[in-house]
PDB file of C-alpha atoms in Angstrom:
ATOM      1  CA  UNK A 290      96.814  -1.309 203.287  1.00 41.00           C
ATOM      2  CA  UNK A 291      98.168   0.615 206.038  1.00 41.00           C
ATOM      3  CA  UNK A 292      96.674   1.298 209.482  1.00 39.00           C
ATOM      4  CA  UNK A 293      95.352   4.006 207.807  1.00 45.00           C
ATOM      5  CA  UNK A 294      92.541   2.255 206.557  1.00 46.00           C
ATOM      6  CA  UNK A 295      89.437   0.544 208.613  1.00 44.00           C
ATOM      7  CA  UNK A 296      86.226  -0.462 208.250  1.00 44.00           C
ATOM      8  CA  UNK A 297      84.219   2.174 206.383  1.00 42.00           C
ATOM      9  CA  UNK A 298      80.907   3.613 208.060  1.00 42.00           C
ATOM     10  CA  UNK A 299      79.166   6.234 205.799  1.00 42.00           C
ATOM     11  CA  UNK A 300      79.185   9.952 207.601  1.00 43.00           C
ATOM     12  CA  UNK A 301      75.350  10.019 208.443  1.00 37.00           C
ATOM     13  CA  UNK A 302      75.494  13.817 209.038  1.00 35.00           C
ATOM     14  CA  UNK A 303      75.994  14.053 205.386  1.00 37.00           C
ATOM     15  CA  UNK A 304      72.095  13.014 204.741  1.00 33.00           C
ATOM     16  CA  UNK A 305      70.528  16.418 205.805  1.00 35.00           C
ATOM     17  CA  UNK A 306      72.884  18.014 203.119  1.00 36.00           C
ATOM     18  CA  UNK A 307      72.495  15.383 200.109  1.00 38.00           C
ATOM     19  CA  UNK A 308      68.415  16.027 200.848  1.00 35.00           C
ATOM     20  CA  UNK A 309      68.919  19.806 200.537  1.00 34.00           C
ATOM     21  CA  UNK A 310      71.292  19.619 197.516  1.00 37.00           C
ATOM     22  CA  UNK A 311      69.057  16.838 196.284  1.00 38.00           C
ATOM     23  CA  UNK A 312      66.797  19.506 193.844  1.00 34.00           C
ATOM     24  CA  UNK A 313      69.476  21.812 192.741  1.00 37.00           C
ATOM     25  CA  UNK A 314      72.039  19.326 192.216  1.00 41.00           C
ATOM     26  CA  UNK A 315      69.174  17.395 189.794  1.00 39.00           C
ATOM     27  CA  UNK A 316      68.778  20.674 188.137  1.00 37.00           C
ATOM     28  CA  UNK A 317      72.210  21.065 187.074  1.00 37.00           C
ATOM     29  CA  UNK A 318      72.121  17.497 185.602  1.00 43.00           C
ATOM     30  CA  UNK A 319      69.022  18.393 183.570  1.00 38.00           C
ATOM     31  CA  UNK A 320      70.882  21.102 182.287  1.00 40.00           C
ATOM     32  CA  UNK A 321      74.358  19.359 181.993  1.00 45.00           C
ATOM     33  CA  UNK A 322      73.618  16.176 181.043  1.00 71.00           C
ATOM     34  CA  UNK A 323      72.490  16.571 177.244  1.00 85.00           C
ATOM     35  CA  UNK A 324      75.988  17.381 176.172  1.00 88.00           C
ATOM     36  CA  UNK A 325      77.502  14.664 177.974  1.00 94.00           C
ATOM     37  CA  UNK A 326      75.265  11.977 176.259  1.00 94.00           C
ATOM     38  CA  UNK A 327      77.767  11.260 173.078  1.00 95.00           C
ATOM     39  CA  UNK A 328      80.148   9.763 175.703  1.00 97.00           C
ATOM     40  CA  UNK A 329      77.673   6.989 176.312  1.00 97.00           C
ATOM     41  CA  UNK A 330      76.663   4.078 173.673  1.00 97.00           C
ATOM     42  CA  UNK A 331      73.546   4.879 172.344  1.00 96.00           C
ATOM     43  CA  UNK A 332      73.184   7.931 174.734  1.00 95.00           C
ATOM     44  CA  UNK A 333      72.269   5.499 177.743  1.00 95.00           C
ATOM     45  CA  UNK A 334      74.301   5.117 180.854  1.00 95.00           C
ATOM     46  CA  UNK A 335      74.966   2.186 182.802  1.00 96.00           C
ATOM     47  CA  UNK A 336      72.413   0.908 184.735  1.00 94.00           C
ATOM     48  CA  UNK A 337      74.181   0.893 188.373  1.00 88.00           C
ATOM     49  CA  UNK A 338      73.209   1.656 191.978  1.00 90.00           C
ATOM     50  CA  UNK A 339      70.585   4.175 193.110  1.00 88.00           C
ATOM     51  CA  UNK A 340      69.724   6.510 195.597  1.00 91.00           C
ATOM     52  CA  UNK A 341      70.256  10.211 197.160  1.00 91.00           C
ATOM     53  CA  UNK A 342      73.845   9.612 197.484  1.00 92.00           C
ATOM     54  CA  UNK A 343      74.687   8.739 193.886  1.00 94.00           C
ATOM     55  CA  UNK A 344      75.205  12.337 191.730  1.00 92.00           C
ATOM     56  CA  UNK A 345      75.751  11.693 188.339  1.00 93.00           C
ATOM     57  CA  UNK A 346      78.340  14.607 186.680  1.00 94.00           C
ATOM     58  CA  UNK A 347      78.389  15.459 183.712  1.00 94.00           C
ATOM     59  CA  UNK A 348      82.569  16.556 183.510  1.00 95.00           C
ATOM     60  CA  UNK A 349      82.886  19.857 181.875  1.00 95.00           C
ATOM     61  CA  UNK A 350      86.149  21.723 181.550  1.00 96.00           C
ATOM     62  CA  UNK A 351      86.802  25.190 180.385  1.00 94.00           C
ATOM     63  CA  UNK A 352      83.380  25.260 179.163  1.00 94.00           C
ATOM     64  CA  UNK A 353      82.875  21.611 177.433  1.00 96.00           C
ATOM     65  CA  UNK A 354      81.454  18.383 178.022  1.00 96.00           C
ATOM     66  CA  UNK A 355      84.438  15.722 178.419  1.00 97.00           C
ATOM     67  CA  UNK A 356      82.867  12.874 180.133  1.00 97.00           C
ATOM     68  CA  UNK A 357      80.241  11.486 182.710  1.00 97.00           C
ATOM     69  CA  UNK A 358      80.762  10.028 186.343  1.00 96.00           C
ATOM     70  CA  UNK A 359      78.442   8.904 188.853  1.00 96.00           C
ATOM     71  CA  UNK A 360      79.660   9.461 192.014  1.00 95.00           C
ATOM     72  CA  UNK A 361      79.029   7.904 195.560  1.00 94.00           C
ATOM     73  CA  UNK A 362      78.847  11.178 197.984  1.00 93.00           C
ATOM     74  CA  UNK A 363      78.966   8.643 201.193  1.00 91.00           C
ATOM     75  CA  UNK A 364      81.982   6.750 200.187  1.00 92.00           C
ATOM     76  CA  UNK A 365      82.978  10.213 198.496  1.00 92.00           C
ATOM     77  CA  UNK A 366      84.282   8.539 195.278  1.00 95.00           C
ATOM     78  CA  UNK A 367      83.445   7.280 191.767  1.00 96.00           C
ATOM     79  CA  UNK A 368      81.042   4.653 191.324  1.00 96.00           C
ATOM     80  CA  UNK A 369      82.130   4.655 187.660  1.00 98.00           C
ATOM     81  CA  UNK A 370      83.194   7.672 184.792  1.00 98.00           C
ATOM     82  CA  UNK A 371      82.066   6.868 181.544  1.00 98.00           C
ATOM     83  CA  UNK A 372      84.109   8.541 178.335  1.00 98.00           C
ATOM     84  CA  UNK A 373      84.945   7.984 174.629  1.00 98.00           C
ATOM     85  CA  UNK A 374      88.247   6.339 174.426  1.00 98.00           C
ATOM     86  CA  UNK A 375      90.845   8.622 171.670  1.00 96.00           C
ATOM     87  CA  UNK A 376      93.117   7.167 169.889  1.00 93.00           C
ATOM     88  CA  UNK A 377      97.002   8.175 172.167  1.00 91.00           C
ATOM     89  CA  UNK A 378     100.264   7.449 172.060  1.00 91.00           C
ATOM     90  CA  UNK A 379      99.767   6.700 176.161  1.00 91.00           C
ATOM     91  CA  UNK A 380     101.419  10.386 176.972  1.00 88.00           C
ATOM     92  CA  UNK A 381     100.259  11.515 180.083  1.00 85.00           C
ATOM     93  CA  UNK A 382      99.507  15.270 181.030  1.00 79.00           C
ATOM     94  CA  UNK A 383     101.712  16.924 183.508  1.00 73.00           C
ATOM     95  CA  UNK A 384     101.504  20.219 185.688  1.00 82.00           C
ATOM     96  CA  UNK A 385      97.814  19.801 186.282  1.00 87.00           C
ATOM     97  CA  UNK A 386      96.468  21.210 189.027  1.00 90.00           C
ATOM     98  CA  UNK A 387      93.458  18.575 190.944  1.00 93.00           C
ATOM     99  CA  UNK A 388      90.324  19.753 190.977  1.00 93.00           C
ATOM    100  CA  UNK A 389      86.765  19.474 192.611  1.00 91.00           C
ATOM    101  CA  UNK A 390      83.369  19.400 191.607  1.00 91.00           C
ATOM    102  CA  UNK A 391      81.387  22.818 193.701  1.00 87.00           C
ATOM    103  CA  UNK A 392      77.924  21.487 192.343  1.00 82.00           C
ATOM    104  CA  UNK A 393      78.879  18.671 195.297  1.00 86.00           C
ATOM    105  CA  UNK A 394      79.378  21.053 197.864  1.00 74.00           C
ATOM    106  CA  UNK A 395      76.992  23.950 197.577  1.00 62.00           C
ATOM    107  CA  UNK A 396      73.496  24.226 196.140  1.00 55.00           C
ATOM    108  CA  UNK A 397      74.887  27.564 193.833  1.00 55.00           C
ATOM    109  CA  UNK A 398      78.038  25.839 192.914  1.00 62.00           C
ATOM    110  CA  UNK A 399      79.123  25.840 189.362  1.00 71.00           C
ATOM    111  CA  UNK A 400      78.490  22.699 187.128  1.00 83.00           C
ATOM    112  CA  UNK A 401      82.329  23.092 185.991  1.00 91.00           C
ATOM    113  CA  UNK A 402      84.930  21.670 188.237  1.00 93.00           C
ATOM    114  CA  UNK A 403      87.112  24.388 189.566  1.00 91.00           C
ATOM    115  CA  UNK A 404      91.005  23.904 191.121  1.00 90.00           C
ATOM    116  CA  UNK A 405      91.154  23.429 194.695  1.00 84.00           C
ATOM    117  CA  UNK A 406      90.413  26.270 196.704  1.00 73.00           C
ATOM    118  CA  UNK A 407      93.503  27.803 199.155  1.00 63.00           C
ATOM    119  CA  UNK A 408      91.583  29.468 201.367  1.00 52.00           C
ATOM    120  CA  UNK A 409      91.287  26.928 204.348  1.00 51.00           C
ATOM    121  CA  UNK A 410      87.753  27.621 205.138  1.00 49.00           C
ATOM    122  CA  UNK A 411      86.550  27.170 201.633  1.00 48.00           C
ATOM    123  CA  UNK A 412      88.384  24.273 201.463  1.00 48.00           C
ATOM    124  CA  UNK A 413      86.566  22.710 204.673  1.00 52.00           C
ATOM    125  CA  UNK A 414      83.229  23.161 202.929  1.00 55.00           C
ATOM    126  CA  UNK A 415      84.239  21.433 199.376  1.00 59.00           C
ATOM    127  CA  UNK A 416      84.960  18.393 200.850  1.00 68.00           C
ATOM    128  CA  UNK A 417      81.865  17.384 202.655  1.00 76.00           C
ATOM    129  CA  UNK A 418      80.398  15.165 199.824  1.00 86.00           C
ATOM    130  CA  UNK A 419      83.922  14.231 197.846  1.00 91.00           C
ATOM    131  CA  UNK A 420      87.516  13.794 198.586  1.00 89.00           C
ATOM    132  CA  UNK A 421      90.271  15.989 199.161  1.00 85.00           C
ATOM    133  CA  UNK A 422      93.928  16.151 198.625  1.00 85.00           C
ATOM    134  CA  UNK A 423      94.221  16.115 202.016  1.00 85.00           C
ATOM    135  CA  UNK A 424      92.934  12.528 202.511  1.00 86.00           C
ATOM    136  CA  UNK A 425      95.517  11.254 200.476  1.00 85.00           C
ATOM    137  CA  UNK A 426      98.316  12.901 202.023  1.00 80.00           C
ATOM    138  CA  UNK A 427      98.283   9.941 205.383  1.00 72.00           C
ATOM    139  CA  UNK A 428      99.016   7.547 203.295  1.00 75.00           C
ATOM    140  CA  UNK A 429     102.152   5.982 202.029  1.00 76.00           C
ATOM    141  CA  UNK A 430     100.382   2.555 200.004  1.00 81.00           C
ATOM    142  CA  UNK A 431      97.368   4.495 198.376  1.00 89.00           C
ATOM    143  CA  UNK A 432      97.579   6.726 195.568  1.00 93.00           C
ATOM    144  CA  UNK A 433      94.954   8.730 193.086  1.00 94.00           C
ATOM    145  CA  UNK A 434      93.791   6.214 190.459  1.00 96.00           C
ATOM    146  CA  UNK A 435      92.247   7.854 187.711  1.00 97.00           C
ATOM    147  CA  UNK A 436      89.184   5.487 186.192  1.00 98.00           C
ATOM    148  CA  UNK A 437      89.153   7.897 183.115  1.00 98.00           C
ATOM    149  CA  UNK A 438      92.936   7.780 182.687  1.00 97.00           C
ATOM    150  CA  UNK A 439      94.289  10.945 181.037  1.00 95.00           C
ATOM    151  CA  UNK A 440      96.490   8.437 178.904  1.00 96.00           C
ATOM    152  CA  UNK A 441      93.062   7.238 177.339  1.00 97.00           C
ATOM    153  CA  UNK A 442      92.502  10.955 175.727  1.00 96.00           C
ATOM    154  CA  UNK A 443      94.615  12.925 173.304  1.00 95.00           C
ATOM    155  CA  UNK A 444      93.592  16.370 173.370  1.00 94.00           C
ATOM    156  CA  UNK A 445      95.408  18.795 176.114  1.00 94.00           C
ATOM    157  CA  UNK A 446      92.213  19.289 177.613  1.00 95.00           C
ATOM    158  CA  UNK A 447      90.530  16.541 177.381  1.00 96.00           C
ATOM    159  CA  UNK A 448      93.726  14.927 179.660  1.00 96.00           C
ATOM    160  CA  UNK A 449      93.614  17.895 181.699  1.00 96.00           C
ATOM    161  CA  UNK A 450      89.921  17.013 182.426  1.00 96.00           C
ATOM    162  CA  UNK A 451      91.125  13.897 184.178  1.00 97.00           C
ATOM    163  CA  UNK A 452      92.412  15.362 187.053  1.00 96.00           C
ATOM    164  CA  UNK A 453      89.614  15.835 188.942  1.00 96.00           C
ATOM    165  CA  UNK A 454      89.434  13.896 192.327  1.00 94.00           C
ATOM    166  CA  UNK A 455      85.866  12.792 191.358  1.00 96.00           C
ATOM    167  CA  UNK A 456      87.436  10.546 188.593  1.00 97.00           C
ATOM    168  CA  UNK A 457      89.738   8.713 191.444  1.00 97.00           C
ATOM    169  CA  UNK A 458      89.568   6.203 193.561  1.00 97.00           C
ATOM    170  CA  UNK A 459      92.353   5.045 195.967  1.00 95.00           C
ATOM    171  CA  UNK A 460      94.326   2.194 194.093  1.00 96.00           C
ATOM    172  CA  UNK A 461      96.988   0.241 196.320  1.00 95.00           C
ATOM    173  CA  UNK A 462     100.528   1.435 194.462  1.00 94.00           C
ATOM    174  CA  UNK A 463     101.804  -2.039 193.852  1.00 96.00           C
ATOM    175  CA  UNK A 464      98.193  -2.665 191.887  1.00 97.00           C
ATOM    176  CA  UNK A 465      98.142   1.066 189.971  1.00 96.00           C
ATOM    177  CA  UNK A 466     101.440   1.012 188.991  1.00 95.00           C
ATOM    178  CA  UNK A 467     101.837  -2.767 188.076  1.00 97.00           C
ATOM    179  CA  UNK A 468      98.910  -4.531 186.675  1.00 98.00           C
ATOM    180  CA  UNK A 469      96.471  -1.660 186.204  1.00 98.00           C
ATOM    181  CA  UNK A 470      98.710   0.378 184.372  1.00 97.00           C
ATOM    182  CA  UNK A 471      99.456  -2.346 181.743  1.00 98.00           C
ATOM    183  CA  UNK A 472      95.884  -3.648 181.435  1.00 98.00           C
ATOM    184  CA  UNK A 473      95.311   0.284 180.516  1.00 98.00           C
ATOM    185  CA  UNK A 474      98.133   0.087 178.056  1.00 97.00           C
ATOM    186  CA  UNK A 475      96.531  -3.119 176.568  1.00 98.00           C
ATOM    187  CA  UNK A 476      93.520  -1.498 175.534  1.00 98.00           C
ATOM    188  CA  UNK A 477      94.741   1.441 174.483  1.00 98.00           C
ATOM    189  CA  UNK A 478      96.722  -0.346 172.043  1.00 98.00           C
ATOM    190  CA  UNK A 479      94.010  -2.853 171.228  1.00 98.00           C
ATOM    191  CA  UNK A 480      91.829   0.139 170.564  1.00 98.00           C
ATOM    192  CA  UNK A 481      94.378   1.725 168.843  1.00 98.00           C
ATOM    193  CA  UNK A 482      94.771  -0.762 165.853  1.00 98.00           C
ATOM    194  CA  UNK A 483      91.114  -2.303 165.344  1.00 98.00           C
ATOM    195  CA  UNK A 484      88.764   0.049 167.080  1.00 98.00           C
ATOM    196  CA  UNK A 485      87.370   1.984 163.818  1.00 98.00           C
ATOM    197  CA  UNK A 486      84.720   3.977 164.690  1.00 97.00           C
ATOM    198  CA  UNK A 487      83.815   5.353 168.087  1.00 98.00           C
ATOM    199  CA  UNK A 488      84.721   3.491 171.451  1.00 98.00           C
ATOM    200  CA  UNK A 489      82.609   4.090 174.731  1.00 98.00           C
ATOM    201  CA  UNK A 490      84.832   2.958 177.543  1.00 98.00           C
ATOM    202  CA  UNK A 491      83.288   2.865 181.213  1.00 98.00           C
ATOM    203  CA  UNK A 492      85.563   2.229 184.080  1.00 98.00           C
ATOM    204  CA  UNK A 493      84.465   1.466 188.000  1.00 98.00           C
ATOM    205  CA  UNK A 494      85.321   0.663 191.446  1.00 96.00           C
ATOM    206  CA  UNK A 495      83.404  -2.193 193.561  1.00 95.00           C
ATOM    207  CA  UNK A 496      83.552  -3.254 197.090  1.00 89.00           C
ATOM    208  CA  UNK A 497      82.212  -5.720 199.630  1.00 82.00           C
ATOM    209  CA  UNK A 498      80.120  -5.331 203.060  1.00 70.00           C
ATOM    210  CA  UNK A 499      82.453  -3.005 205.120  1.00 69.00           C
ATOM    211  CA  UNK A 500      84.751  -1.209 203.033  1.00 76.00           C
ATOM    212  CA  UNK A 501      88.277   0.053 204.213  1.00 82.00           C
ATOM    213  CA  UNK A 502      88.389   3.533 204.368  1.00 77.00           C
ATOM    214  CA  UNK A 503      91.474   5.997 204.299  1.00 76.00           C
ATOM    215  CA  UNK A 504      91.137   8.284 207.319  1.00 77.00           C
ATOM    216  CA  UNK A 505      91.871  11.980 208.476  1.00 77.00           C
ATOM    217  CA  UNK A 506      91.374  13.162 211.705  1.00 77.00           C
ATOM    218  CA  UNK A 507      90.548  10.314 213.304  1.00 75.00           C
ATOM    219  CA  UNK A 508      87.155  10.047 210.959  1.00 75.00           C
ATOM    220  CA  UNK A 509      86.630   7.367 208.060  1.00 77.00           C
ATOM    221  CA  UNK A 510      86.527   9.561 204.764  1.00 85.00           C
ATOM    222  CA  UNK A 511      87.274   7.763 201.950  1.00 92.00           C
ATOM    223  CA  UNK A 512      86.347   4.290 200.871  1.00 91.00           C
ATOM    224  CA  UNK A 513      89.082   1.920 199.683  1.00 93.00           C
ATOM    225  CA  UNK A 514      87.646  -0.476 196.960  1.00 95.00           C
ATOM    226  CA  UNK A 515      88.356  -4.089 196.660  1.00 95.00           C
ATOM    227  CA  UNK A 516      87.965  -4.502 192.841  1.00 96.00           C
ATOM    228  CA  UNK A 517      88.669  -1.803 189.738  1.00 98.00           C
ATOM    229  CA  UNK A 518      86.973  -3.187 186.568  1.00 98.00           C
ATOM    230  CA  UNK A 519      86.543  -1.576 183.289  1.00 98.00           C
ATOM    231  CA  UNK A 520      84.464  -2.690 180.111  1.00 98.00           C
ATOM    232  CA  UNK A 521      84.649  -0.985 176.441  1.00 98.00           C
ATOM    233  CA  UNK A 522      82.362  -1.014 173.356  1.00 98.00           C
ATOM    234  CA  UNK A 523      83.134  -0.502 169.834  1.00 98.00           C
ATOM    235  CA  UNK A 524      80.569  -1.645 167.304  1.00 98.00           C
ATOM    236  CA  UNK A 525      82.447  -0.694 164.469  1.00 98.00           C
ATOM    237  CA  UNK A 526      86.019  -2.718 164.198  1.00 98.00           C
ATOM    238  CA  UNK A 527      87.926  -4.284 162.039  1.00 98.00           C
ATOM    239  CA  UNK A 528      86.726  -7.828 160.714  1.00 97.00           C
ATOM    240  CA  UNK A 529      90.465  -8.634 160.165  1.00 97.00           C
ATOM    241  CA  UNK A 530      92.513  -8.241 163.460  1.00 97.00           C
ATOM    242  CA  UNK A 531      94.088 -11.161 164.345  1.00 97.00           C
ATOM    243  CA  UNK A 532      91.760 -13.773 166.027  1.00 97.00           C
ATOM    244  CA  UNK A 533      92.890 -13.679 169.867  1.00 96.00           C
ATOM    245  CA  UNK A 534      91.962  -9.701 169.246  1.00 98.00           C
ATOM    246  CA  UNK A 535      88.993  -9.990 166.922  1.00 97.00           C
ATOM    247  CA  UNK A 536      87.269 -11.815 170.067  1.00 97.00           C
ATOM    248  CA  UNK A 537      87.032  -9.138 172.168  1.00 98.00           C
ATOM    249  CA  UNK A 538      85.313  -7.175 169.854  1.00 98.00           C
ATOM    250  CA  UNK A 539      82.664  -5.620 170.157  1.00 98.00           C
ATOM    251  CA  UNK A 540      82.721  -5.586 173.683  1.00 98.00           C
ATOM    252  CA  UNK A 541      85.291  -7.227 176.589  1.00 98.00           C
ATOM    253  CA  UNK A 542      85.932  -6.271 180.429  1.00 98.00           C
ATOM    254  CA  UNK A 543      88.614  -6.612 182.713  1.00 98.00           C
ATOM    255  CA  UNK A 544      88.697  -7.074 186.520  1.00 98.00           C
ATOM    256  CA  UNK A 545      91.700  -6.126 188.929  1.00 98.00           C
ATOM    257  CA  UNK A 546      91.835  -7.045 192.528  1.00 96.00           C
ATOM    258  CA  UNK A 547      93.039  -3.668 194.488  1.00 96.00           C
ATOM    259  CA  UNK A 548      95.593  -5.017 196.819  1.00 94.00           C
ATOM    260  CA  UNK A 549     100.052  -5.333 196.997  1.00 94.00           C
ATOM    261  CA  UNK A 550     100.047  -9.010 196.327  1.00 94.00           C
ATOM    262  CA  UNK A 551      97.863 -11.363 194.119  1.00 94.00           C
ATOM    263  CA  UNK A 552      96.354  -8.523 192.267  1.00 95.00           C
ATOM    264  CA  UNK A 553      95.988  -9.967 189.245  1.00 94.00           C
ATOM    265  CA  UNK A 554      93.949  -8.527 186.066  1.00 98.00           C
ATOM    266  CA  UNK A 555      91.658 -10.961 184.270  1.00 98.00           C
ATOM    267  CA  UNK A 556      89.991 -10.538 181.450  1.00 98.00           C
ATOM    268  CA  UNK A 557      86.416 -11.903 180.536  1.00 98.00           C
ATOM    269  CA  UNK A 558      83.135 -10.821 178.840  1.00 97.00           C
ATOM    270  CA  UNK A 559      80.384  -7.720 179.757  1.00 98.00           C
ATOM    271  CA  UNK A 560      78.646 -10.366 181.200  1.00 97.00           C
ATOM    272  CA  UNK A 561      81.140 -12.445 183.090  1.00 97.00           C
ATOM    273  CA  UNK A 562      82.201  -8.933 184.669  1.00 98.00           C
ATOM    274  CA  UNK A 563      78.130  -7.919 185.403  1.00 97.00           C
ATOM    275  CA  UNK A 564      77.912 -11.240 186.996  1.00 97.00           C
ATOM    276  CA  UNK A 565      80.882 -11.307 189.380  1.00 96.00           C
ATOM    277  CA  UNK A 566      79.562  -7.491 190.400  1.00 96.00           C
ATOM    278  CA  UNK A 567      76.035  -9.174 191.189  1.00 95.00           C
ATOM    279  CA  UNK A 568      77.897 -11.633 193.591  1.00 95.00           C
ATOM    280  CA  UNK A 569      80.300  -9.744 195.182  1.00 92.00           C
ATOM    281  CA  UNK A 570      78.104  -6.791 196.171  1.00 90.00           C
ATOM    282  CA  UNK A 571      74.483  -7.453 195.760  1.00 91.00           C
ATOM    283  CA  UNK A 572      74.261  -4.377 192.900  1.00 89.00           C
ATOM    284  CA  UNK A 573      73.102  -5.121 189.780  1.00 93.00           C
ATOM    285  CA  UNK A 574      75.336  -3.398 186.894  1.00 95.00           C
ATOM    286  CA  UNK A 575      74.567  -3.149 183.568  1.00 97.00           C
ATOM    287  CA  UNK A 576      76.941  -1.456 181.347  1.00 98.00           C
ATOM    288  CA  UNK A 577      76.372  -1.131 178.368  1.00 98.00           C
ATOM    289  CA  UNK A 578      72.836  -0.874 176.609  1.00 96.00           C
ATOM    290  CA  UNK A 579      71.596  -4.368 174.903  1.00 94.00           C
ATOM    291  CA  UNK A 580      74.771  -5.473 175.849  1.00 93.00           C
ATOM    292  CA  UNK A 581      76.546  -3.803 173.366  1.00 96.00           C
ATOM    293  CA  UNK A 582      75.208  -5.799 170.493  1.00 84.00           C
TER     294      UNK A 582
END
């Protein structure tokens, strides 16, 4: 990374607000969360990390339910975003404006994300407990990695729904663009041709003790993370794929190192990827429930 990134140190003015958003904000996911169960196997979510930083979203757009995120207000991105994979052809939507959550930034703020605001001063406030454009805009080696990729969706909207900067975490260019982006081809194709039923993909971010962060205005703001992984589940496939791909059914993972050089994307089982996750950063993760069995 650039000098643009240092050691992250969570913003600890940000507590008094998470405690004060803490009931409303818990509300709206009460309300919310119901119709974004069907993205999650057997209606359960990963079990991750907890606490009053950690929102979990339920992602509507234009008035519907298109996929769930938990998001880390401190490090002000995406812990994980959990969706139902549809079957693509990899075409990517274009024109999109990014977007922002307002249930993160005010206790009366919608439950649907909303465009970026232009006026400045509105602007100031939505970015207290996520990212903004702005932090993005300092740095030449980072760019907006979507964990629910729009290329993993085939309706307009659904794709559209992607563009939200609380589905993004700040992937090194050389990583994004190289092995990333074909590790998401690989399993779009792989779901493609022997996923036959439904597929509940989840896709995260993980770091070790003292995170980079990107900065603006001198102040850390958004957390750089060391590892990308992503793990899928589909129950219902097809008992003749070839062998190499019938093994990674029902379930697989993959792990990418975020970084220029020796970033790398390996492949492995649920279980392989909980347990590297358990090393690396203390957390337990469990993805999927009973393993996906």
């Amino acid at each position: 990374m650039s000098s643009s990134a240092a050691p992250y140190r969570p913003d600890r003015m940000l507590i008094g607000l998470l405690v004060t958003l803490a009931t409303t904000q818990a509300e709206i996911q009460t309300h919310l969360f119901p119709a974004c169960q069907r993205f999650l196997y057997m209606s359960v979510p990963p079990q991750g990390p907890d606490g009053p930083q950690f929102v979990q979203i339920c992602q509507v757009y234009r008035g519907k339910a298109r996929y769930v995120t938990l998001y880390d207000t401190l490090n002000r991105i995406p812990v994980y975003s959990a969706y139902t994979f549809k079957r693509s052809d990899g075409a990517t939507k274009v024109g999109v404006p990014w977007m922002y959550e307002p249930q993160l930034s005010t206790a009366v703020g919608s439950g649907e994300m909303q465009p970026l605001p232009q006026r400045e001063d509105l602007h100031e406030r939505s970015d207290d407990a996520q990212a903004a454009l702005d932090d993005y805009r300092d740095t030449v080696d980072a760019v907006r990695g979507q964990l629910n990729p729009d290329a993993h969706q085939s309706d307009l909207d659904d794709k559209a729904a992607t563009y939200t900067l609380t589905n993004v975490v700040p992937q090194v260019k050389e990583f994004s663009e190289g092995p990333w982006a074909a590790q998401e081809r690989v399993v779009r194709q792989r779901l493609n041709n022997y996923c036959l039923g439904a597929a509940y993909v989840v896709t995260g971010a993980a770091g070790t003790a003292g995170w980079r962060a990107m900065r603006r205005y001198d102040a850390d703001r958004v957390a750089v993370p060391d590892y990308v992984w992503s793990a899928y589940c589909c129950v219902d496939h097809d008992c003749n794929a070839p062998y190499h791909e019938f093994t990674k059914f029902p379930a697989f993972a993959s792990l990418g190192v975020n970084r220029e050089v020796n970033n790398d994307v390996q492949e492995m089982s649920v279980q392989q990827l909980q347990d590297f996750i358990k090393r690396v950063t203390g957390q337990t993760l469990k993805v999927f429930y009973l393993d996906c069995e």
